Coordinates of C-alpha atoms and ligand atoms in Angstrom, one line a residue:
X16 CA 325.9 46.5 -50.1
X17 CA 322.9 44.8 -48.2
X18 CA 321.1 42.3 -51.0
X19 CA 317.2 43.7 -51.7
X20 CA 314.9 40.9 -50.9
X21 CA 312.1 42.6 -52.4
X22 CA 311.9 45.2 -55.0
X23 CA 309.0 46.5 -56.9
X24 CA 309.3 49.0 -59.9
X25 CA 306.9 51.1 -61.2
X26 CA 304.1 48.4 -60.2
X27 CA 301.0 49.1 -60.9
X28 CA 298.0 46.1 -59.8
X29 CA 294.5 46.1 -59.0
X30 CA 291.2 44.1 -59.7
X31 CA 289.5 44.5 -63.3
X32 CA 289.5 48.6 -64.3
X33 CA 290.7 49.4 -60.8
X34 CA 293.9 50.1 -60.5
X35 CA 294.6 50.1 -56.4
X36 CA 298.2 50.0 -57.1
X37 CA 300.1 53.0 -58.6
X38 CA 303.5 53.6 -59.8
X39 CA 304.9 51.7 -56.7
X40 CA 308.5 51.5 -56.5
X41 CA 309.4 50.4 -53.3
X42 CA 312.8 48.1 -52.1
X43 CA 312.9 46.1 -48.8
X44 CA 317.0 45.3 -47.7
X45 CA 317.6 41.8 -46.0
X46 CA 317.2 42.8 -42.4
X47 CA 314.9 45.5 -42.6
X48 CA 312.0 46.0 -40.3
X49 CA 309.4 47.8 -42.6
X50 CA 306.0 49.1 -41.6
X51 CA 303.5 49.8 -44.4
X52 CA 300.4 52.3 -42.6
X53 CA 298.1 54.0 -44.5
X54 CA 294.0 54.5 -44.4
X55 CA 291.4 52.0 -44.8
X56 CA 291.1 50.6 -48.7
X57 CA 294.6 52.4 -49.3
X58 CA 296.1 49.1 -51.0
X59 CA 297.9 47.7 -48.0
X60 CA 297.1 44.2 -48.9
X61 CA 297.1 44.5 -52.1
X62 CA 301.0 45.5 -51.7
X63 CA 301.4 42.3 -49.6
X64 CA 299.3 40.2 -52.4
X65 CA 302.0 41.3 -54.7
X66 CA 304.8 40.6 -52.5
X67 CA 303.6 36.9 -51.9
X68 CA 302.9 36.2 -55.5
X69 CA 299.2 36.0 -55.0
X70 CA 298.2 38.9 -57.5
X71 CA 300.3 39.5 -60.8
X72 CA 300.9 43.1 -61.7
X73 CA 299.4 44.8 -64.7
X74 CA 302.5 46.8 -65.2
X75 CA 306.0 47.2 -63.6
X76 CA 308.5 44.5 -61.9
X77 CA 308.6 42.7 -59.2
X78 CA 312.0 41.2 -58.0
X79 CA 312.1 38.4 -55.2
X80 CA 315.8 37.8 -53.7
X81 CA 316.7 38.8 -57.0
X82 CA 315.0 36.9 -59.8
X83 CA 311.6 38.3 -61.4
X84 CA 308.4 37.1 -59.6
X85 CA 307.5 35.4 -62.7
X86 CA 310.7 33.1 -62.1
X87 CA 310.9 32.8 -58.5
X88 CA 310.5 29.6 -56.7
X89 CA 312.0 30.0 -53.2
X90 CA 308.2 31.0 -51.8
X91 CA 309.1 29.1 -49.0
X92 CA 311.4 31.7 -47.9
X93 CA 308.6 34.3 -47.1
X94 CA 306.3 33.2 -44.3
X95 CA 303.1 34.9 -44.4
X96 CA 300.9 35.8 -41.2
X97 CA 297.2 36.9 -42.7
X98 CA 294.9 38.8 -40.8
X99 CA 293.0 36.9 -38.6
X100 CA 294.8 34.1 -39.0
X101 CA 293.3 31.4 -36.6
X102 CA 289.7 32.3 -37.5
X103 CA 289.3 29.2 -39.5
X104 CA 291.2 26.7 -38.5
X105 CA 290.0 27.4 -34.8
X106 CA 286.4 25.9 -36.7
X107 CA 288.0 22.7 -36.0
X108 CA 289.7 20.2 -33.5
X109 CA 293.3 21.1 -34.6
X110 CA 296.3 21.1 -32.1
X111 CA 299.0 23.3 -31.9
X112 CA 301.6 21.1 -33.1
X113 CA 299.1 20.2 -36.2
X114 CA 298.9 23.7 -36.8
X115 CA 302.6 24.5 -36.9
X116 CA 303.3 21.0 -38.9
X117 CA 300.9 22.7 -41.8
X118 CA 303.3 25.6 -42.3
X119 CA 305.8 22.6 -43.3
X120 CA 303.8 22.6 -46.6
X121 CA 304.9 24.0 -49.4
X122 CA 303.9 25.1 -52.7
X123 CA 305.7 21.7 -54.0
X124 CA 305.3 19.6 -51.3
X125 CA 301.5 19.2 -50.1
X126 CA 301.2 15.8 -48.6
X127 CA 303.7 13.7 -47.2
X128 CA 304.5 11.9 -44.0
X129 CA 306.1 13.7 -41.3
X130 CA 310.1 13.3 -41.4
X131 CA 312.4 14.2 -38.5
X132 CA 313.6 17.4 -40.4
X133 CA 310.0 18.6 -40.0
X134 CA 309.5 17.5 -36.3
X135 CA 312.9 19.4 -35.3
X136 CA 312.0 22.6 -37.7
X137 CA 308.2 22.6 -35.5
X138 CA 309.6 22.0 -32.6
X139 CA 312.5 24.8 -32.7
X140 CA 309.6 27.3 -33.9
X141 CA 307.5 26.3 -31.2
X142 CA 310.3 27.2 -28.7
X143 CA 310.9 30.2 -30.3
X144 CA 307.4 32.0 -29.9
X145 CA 307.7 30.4 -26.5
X146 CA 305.1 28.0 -26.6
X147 CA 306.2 24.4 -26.9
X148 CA 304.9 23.4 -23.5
X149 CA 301.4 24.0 -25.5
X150 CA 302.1 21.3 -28.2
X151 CA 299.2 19.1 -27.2
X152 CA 296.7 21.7 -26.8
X153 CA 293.9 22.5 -28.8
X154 CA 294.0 25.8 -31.0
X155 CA 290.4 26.8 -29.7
X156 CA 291.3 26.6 -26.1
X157 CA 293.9 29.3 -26.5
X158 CA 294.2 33.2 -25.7
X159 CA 294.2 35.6 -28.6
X160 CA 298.0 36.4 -27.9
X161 CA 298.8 32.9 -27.8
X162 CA 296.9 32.0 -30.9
X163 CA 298.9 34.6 -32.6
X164 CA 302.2 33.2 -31.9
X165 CA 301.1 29.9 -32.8
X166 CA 300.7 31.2 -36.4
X167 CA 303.6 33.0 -36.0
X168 CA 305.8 29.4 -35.5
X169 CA 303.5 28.1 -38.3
X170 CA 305.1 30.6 -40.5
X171 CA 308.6 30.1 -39.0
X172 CA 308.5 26.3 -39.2
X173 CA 309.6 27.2 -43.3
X174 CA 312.6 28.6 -42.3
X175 CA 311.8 31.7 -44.0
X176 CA 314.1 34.7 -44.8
X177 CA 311.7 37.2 -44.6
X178 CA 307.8 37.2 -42.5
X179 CA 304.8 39.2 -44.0
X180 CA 302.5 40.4 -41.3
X181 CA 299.2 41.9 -42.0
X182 CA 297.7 43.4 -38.9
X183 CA 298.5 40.8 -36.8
X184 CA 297.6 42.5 -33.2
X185 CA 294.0 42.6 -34.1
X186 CA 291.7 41.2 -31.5
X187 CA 294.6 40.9 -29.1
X188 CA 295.0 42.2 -25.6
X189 CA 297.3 44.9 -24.7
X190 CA 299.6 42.8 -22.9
X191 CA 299.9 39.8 -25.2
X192 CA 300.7 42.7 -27.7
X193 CA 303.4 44.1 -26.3
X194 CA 305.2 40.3 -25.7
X195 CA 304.1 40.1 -29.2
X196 CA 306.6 43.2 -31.0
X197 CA 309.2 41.8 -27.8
X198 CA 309.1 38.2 -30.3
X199 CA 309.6 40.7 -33.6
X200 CA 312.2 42.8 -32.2
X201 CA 314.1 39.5 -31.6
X202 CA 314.0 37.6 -34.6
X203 CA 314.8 40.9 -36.5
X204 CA 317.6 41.5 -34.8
X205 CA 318.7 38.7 -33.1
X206 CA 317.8 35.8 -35.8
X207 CA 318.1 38.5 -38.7
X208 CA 314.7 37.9 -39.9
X209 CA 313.4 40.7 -42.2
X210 CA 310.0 41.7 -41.2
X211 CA 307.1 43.4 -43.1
X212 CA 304.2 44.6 -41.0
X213 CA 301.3 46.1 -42.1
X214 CA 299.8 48.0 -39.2
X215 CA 297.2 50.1 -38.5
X216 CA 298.8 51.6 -34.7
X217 CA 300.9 53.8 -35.7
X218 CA 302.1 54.2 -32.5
X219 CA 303.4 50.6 -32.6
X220 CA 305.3 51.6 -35.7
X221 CA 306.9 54.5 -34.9
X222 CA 308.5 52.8 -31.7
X223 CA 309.4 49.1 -33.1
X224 CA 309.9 49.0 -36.9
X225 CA 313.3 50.3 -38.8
X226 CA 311.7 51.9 -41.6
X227 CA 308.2 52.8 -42.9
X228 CA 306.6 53.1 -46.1
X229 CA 303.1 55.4 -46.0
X230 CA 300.9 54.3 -49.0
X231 CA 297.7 55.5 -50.2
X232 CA 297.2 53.9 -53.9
X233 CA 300.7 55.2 -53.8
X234 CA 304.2 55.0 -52.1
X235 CA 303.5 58.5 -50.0
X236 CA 306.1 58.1 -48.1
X237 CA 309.2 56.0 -47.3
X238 CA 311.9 56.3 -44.9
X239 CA 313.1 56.3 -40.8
X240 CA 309.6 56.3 -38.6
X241 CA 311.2 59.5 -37.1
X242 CA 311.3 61.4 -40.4
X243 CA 308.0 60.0 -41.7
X244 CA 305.6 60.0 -38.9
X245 CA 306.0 63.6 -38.5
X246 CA 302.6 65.6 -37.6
X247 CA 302.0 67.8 -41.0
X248 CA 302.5 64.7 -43.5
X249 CA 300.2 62.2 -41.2
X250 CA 297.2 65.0 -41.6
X251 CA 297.8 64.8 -44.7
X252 CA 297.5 61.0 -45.7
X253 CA 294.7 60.8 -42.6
X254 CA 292.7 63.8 -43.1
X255 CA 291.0 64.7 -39.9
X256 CA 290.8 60.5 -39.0
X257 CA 294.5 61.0 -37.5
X258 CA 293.4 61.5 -33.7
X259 CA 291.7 58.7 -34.3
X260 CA 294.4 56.5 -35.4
X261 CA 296.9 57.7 -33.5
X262 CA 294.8 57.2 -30.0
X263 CA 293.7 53.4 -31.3
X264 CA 290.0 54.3 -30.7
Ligands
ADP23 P1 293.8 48.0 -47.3 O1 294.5 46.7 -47.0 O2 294.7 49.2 -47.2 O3 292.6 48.3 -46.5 P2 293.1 46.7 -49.8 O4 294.4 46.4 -50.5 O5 292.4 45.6 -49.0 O6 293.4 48.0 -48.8 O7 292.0 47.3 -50.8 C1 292.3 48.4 -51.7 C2 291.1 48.6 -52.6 O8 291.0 47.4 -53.4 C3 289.8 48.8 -51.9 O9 289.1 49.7 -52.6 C4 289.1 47.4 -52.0 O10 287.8 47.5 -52.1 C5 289.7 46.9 -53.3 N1 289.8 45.4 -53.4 C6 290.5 44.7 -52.5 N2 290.4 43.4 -52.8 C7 289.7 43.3 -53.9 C8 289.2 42.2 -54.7 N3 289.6 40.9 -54.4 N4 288.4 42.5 -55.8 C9 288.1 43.8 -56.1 N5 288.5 44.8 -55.3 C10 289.3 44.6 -54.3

């Protein structure tokens, strides 16, 4: 049977008396390609908070390739992608190799010299996102679509098992988006990466991920995008928003 890298029982989480989070129960296999939609404030990144370790449950369990959050330590096997994830560092003079060398940080390991373990492990993530010829660049004179796979072989350069992605296509063209599921697709399936990706296109999600989990406060929803995505049950978790988020606008 295919190993769960996550699993989350009866969780329930939120901030002080509000509990965002309920009664999620919710299992993600090694080599999955889940999509987690659902409306604005619905507890999208609350669920990814949870995932990464960043917010502790009130109730429930959370199991990360097997051992309870509380006792994990492998965090540098799940890369994380944030929303908007160049908006900061783009403040400053950083290069794209400098940028990609920071995701050889860990949780244990904050300053250090660079060894050649590092250098190859940046390198080979830069080639894989397809922009090693940029090393010497600086972040701020980059396209949207390119900034977006730099932080994509930031989080790579950790070797992780599994990448967290929260909206990560906002602010980015059409094109560069499409070249951007095209370097998913292939670590999912050809690198057997598992991939969690919270989206609000639900287009995008029906076509590219294997699975889909539809949460508002709760699980809704869970299974194939064919299944899920199905016009009845979107009107219900949208309301009369779904043109909307179906068309993008
Ligand atoms: P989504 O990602 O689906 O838009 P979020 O998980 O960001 O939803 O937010 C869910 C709810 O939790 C919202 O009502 C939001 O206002 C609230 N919330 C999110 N972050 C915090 C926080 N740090 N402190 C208090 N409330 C928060």
């Amino acid at each position: 049977m295919t190993e769960n890298l996550i699993e989350l029982q009866n969780v329930n989480a939120g901030y002080g008396s509000d509990m965002v989070l309920q009664n999620i129960n919710l299992a993600v296999k090694r080599g999955d390609f889940l999509g987690i939609i659902g409306p604005n404030g619905s507890g999208k990144t609350t669920l990814l908070k949870i995932i990464l370790g960043i917010l502790t449950p009130k109730t429930g369990t959370v199991t990360l390739f097997g051992k309870n959050s509380a006792e994990f330590s492998g965090w540098q096997k799940i890369g994380y992608v944030p929303q908007k994830a160049g908006s900061n560092l783009m403040k400053f003079p950083i290069t794209v190799w400098e940028t990609v060398s920071l995701g050889r940080l860990t949780r244990s390991r904050w300053i250090d010299f660079e060894r050649p373990i590092d250098t190859r492990a940046i390198e080979n993530a830069l080639q894989s996102v397809d922009m090693l010829s940029h090393k010497h660049r600086l972040l701020n004179e980059l396209s949207g679509g390119q900034v977006q796979r730099v932080f994509i072989a930031k989080a790579l350069a950790s070797h992780p098992e599994l990448l967290v992605l929260d909206e990560p296509t906002v602010g980015v063209d059409t094109e560069s988006q499409a070249k951007f599921y095209e370097l998913l697709k292939s670590l999912n399936r050809e690198k057997g990466l598992t991939l969690i990706l919270v989206s609000h296109d639900i287009d995008v999600v029906a076509h590219e991920v294997s699975s889909v989990a539809c949460i508002n406060r709760t699980i809704i929803s869970h299974g194939k995008p064919k299944d899920i995505l199905k016009g009845d049950f979107m009107k219900k978790l949208y309301g009369e928003h779904l043109r909307m988020v179906v068309h993008g606008h």
